[in-house]
C-alpha positions as YAML, in Angstrom:
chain: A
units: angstrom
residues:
- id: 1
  name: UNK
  ca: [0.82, -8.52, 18.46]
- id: 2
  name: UNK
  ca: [-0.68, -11.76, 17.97]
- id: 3
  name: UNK
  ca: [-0.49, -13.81, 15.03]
- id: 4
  name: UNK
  ca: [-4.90, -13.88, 15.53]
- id: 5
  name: UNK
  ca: [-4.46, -10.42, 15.22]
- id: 6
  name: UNK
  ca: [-2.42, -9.96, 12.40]
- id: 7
  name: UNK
  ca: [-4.68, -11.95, 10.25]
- id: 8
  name: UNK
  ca: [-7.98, -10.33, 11.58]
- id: 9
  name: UNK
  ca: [-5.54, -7.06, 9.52]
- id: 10
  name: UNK
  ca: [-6.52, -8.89, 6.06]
- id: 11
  name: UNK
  ca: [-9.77, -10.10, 6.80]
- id: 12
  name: UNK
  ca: [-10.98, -6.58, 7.98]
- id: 13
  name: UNK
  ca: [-9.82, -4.85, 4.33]
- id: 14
  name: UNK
  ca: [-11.24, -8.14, 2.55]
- id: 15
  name: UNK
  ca: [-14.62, -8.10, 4.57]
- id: 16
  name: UNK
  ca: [-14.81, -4.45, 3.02]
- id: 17
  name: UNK
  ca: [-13.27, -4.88, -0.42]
- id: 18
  name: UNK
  ca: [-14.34, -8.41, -1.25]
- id: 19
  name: UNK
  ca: [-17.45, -9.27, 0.91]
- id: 20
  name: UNK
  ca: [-15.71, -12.95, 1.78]
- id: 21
  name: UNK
  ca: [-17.73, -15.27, 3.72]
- id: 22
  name: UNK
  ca: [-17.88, -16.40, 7.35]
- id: 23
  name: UNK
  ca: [-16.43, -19.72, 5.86]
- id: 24
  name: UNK
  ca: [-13.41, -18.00, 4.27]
- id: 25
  name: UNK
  ca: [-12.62, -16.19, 7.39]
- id: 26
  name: UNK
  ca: [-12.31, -19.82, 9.18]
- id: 27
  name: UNK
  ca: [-10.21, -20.47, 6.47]
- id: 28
  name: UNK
  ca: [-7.84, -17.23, 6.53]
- id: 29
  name: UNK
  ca: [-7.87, -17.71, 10.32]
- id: 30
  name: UNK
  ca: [-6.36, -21.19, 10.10]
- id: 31
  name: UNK
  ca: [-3.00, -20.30, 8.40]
- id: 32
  name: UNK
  ca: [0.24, -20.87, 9.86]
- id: 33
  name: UNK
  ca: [1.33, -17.09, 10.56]
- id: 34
  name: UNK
  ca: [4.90, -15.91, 11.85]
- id: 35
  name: UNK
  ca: [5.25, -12.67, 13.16]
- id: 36
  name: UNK
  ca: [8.28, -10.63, 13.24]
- id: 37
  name: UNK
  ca: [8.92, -7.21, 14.14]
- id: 38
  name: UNK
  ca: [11.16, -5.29, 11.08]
- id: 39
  name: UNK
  ca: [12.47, -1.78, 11.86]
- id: 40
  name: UNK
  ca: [12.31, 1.10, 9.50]
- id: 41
  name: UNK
  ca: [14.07, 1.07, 6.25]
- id: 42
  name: UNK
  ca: [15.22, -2.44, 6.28]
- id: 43
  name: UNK
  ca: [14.61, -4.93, 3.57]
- id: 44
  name: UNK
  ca: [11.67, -7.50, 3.39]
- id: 45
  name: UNK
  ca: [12.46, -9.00, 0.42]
- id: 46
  name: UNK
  ca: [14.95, -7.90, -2.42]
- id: 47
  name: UNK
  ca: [14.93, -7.59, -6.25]
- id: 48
  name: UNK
  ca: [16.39, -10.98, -7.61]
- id: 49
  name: UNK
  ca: [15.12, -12.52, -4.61]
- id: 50
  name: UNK
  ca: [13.58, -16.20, -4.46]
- id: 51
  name: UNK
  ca: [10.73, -16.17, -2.02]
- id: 52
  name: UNK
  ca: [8.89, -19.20, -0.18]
- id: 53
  name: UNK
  ca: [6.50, -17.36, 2.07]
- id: 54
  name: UNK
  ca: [4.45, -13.80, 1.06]
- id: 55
  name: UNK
  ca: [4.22, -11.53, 4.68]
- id: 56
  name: UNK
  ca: [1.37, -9.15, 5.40]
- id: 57
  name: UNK
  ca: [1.53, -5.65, 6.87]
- id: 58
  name: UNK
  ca: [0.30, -6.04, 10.40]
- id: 59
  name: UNK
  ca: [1.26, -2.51, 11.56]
- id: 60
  name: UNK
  ca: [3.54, -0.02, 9.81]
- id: 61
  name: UNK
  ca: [3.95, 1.44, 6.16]
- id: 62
  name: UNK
  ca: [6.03, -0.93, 3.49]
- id: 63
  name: UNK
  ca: [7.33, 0.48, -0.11]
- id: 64
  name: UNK
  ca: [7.61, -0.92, -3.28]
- id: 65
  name: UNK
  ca: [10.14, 0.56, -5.67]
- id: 66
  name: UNK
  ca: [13.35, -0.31, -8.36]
- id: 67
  name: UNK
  ca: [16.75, 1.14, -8.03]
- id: 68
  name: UNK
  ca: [18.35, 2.11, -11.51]
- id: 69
  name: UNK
  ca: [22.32, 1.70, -11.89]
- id: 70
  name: UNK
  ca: [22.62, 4.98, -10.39]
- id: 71
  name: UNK
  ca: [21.43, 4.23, -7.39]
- id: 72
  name: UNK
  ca: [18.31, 6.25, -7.92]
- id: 73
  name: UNK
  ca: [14.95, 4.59, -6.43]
- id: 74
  name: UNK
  ca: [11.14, 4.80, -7.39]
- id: 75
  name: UNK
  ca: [8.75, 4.31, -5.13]
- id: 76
  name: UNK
  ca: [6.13, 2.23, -6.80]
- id: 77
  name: UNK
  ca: [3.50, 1.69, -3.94]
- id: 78
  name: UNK
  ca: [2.95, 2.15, -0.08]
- id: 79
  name: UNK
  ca: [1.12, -0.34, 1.81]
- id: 80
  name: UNK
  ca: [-0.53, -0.35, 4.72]
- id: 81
  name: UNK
  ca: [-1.96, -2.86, 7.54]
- id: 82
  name: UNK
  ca: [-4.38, -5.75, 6.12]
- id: 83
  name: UNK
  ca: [-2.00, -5.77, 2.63]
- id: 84
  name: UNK
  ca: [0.03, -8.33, 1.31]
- id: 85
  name: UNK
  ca: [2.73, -6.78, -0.63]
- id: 86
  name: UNK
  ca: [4.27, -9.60, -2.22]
- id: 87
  name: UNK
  ca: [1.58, -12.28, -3.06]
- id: 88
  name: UNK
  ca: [2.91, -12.25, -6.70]
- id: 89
  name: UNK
  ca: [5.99, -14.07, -5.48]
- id: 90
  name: UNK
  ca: [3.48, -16.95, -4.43]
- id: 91
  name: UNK
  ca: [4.06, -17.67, -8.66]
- id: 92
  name: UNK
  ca: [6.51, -15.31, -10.00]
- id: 93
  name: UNK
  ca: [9.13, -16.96, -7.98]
- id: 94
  name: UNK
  ca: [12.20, -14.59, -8.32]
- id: 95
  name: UNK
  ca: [11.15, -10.73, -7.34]
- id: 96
  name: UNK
  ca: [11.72, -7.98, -9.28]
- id: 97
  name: UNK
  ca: [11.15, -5.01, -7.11]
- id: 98
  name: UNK
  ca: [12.50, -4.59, -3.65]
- id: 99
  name: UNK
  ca: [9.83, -4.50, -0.42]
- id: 100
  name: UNK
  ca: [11.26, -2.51, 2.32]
- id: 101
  name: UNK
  ca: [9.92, -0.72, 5.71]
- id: 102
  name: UNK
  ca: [9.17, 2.67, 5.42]
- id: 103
  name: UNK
  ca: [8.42, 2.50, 9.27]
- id: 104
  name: UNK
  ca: [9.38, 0.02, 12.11]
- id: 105
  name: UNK
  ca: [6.59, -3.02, 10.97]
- id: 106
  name: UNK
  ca: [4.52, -5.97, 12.60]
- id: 107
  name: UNK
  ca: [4.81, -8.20, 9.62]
- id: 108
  name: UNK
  ca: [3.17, -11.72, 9.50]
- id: 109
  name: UNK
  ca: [4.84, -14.17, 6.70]
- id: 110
  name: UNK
  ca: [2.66, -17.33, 5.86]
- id: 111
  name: UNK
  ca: [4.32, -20.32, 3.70]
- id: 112
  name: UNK
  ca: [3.64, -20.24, 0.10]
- id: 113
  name: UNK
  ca: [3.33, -23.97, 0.85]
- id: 114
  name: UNK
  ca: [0.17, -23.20, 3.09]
- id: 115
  name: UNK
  ca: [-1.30, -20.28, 0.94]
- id: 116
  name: UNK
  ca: [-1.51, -22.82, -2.00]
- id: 117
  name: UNK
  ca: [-3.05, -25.87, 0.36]
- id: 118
  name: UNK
  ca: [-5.46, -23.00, 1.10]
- id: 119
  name: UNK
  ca: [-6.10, -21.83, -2.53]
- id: 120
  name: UNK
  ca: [-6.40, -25.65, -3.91]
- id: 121
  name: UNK
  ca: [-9.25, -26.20, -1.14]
- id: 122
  name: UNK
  ca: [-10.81, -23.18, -0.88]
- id: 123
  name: UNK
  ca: [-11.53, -21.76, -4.83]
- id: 124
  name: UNK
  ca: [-13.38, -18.45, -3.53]
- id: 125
  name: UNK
  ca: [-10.72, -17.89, -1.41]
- id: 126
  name: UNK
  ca: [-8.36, -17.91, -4.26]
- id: 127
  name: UNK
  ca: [-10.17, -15.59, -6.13]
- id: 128
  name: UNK
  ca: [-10.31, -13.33, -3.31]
- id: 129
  name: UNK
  ca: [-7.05, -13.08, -3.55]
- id: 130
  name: UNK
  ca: [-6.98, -13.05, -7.03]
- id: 131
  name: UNK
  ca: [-8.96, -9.88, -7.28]
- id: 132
  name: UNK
  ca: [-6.45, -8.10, -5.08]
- id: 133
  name: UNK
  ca: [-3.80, -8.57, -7.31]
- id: 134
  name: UNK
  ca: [-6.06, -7.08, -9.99]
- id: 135
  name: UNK
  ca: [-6.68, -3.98, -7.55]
- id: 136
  name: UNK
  ca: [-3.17, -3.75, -7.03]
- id: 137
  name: UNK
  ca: [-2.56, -3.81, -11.10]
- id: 138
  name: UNK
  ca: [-5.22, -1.30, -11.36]
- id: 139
  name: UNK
  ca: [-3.03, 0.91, -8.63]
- id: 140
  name: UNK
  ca: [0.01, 0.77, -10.35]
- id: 141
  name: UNK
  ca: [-1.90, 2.08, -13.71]
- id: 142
  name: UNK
  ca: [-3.26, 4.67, -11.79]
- id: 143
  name: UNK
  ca: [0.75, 5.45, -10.49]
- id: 144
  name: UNK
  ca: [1.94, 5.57, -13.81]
- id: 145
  name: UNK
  ca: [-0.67, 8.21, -14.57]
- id: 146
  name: UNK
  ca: [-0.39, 9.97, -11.93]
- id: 147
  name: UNK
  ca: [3.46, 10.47, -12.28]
- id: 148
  name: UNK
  ca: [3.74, 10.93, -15.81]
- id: 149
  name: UNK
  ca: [0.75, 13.28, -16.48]
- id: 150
  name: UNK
  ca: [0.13, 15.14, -13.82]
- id: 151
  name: UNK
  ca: [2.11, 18.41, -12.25]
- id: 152
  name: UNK
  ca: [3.80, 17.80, -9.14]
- id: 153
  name: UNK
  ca: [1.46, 19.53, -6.62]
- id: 154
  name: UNK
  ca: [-1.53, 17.36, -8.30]
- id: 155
  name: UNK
  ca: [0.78, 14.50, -8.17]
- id: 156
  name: UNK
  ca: [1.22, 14.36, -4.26]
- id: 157
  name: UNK
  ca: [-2.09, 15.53, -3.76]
- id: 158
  name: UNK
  ca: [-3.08, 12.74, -5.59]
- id: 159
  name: UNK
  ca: [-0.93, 10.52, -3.71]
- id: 160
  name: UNK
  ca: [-2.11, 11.44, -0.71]
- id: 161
  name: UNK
  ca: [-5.98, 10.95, -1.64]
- id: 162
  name: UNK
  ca: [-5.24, 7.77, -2.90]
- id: 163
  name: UNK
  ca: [-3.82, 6.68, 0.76]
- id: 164
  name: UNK
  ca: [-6.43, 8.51, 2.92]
- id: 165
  name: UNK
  ca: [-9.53, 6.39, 0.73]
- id: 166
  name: UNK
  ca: [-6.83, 2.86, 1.67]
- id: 167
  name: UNK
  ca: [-6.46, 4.05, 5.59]
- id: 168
  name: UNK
  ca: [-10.24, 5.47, 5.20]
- id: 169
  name: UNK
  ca: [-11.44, 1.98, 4.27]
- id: 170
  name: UNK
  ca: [-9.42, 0.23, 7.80]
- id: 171
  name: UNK
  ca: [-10.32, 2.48, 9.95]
- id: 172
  name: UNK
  ca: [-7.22, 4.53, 9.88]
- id: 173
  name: UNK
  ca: [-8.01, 7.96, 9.30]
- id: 174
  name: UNK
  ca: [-8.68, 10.32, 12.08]
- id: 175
  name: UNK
  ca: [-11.26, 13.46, 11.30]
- id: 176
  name: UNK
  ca: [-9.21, 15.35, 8.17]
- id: 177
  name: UNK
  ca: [-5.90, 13.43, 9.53]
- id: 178
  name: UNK
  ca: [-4.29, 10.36, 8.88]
- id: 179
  name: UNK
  ca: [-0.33, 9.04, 8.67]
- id: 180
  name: UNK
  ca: [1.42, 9.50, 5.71]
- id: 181
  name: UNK
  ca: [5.34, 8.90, 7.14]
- id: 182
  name: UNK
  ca: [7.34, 9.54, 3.80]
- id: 183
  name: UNK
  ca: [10.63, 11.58, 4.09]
- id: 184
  name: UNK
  ca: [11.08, 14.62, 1.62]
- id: 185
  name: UNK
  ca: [13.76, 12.75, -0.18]
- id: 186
  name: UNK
  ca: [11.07, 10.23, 0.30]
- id: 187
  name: UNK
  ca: [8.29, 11.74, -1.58]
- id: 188
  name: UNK
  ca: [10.81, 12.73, -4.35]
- id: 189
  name: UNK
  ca: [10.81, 8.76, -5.09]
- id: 190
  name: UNK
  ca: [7.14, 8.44, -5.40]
- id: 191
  name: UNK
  ca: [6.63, 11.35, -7.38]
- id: 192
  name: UNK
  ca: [9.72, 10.85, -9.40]
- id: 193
  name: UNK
  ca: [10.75, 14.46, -8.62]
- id: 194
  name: UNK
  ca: [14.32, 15.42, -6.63]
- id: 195
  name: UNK
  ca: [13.93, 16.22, -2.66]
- id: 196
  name: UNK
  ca: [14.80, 20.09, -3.38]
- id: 197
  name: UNK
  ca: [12.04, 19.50, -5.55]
- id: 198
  name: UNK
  ca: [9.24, 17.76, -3.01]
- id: 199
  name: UNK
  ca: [10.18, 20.53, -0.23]
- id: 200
  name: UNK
  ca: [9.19, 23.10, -2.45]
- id: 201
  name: UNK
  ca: [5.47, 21.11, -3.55]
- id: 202
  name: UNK
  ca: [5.16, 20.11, 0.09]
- id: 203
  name: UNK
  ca: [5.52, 24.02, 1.21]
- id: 204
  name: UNK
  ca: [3.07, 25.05, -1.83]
- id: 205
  name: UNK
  ca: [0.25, 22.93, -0.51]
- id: 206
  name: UNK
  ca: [1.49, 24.04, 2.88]
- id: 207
  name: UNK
  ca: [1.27, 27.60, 1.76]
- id: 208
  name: UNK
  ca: [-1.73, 27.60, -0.25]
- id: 209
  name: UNK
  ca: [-3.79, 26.56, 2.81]
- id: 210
  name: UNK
  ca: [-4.31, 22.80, 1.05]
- id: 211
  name: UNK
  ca: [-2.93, 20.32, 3.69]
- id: 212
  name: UNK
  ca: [-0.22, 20.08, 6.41]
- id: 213
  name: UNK
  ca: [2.53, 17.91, 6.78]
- id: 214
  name: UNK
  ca: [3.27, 17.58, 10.91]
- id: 215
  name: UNK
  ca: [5.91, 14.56, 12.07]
- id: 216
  name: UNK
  ca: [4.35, 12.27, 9.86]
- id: 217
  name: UNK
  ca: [1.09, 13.46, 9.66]
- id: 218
  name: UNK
  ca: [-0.94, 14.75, 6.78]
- id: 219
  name: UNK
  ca: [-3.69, 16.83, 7.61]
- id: 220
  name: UNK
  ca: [-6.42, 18.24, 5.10]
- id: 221
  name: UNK
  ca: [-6.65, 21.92, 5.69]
- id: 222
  name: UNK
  ca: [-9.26, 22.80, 2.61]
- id: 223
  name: UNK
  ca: [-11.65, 19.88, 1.40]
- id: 224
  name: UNK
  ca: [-12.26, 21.71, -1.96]
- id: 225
  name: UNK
  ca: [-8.84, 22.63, -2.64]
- id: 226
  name: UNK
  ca: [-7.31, 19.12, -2.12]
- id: 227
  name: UNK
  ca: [-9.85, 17.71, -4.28]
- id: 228
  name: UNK
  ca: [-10.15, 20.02, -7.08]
- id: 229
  name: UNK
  ca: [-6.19, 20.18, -7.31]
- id: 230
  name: UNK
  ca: [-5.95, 15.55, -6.95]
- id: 231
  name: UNK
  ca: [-8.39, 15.11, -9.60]
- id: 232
  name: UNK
  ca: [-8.96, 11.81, -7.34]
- id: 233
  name: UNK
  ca: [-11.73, 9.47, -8.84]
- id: 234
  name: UNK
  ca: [-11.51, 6.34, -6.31]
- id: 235
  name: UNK
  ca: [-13.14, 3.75, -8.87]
- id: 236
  name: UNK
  ca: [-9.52, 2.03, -9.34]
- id: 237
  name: UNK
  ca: [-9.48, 1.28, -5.93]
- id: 238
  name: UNK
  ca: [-12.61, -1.25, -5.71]
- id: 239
  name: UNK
  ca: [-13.01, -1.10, -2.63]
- id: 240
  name: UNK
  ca: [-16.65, -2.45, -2.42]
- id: 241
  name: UNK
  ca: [-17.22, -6.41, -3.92]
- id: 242
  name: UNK
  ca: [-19.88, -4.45, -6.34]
- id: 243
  name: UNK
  ca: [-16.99, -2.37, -7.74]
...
């Protein structure tokens, strides 16, 4: 994949989300990109980490999450092409969450160095970005909700809304199907629930005729169901420039 390509990923979800201008795109379209191609479950950047460039999901599924003494691990967010996981670390200089794969990735890194020259120039483009980081603030309030209210079955299904409205928005979602590549043991980190525990919500839904889980695949087998039982209200994502 082409570096073009990678950054015609952001401009696609910011187009959508932020209604930038033809003059911004020039902009975005001018920065120094590097592309590399991470496999699955390997590190992009780790807690305690110093950072000097911010990469952005090309292709593939990235995690956020914290590992406690134990060795347990929360998953605090997926993200998916056109996102830029770490922009914080363009001023919080020293991570404190790990980024890994959660599939084999296209990532594009661009030089903090260049994203500021960018942001010092181009003010509206700064606040573009700026108001991501405010969606992605508003995502993790919605996370903590979600995990520490909610039931497990309304906690995946909730999950799962929340990342069919994100692929839904770049063109990712296919009919009632779209990927959603998390491991059992996998979805026992976002939900903050133990894998014996996930197998069992993920044959519920399964059983109750609510969605199926296929290789990777979610697909929505009841509209009403999955709604009623996510209690999803999109608003936190903001995914219109009026929102």
């Amino acid at each position: 994949m082409s570096s073009d390509a990678i950054r015609a990923a952001l401009i696609r979800r910011l187009q959508t989300s932020s209604g930038i201008t033809d003059d911004d795109v020039s902009e975005i379209l001018a920065l120094p990109v590097t592309v590399r191609q991470i496999p699955a479950e390997s590190p992009v950047v780790r807690d305690g980490q110093k950072c000097k460039e911010c990469c952005l999901v090309a292709e593939g599924f990235c995690v956020r999450s914290k590992t406690i003494a134990d060795g347990r691990r929360q998953i605090l967010s997926i993200h998916i092409p056109g996102e830029i996981p770490d922009l914080m670390s363009l001023f919080l200089h020293v991570m404190d969450h790990d980024l890994t794969t959660l599939t084999a990735c296209t990532l594009g890194f661009i030089s903090h160095e260049a994203l500021r020259r960018l942001h010092h120039r181009k003010p509206n483009v700064a606040e573009v970005f700026w108001r991501d980081t405010l969606i992605d603030a508003a995502m993790f309030r919605e996370w903590i909700v979600n995990v520490g209210q909610r039931p497990a079955p309304a906690r995946l299904a909730h999950v799962l809304a929340e990342l069919r409205a994100r692929l839904n928005l770049i063109g990712r979602v296919d009919g009632n199907t779209f990927d959603m590549p998390l491991t059992q043991e996998q979805v026992g980190e976002a939900l903050g629930i133990t894998a014996v525990h996930a197998n069992r919500v993920i044959r519920q839904l399964r059983d109750e005729d609510v969605v199926d889980f296929h290789r990777g695949r979610v697909t929505v087998l009841n509209e009403m169901k999955f709604e009623e039982l996510a209690d999803f209200d999109g608003r936190y994502l903001h995914q219109s420039p009026e929102t």
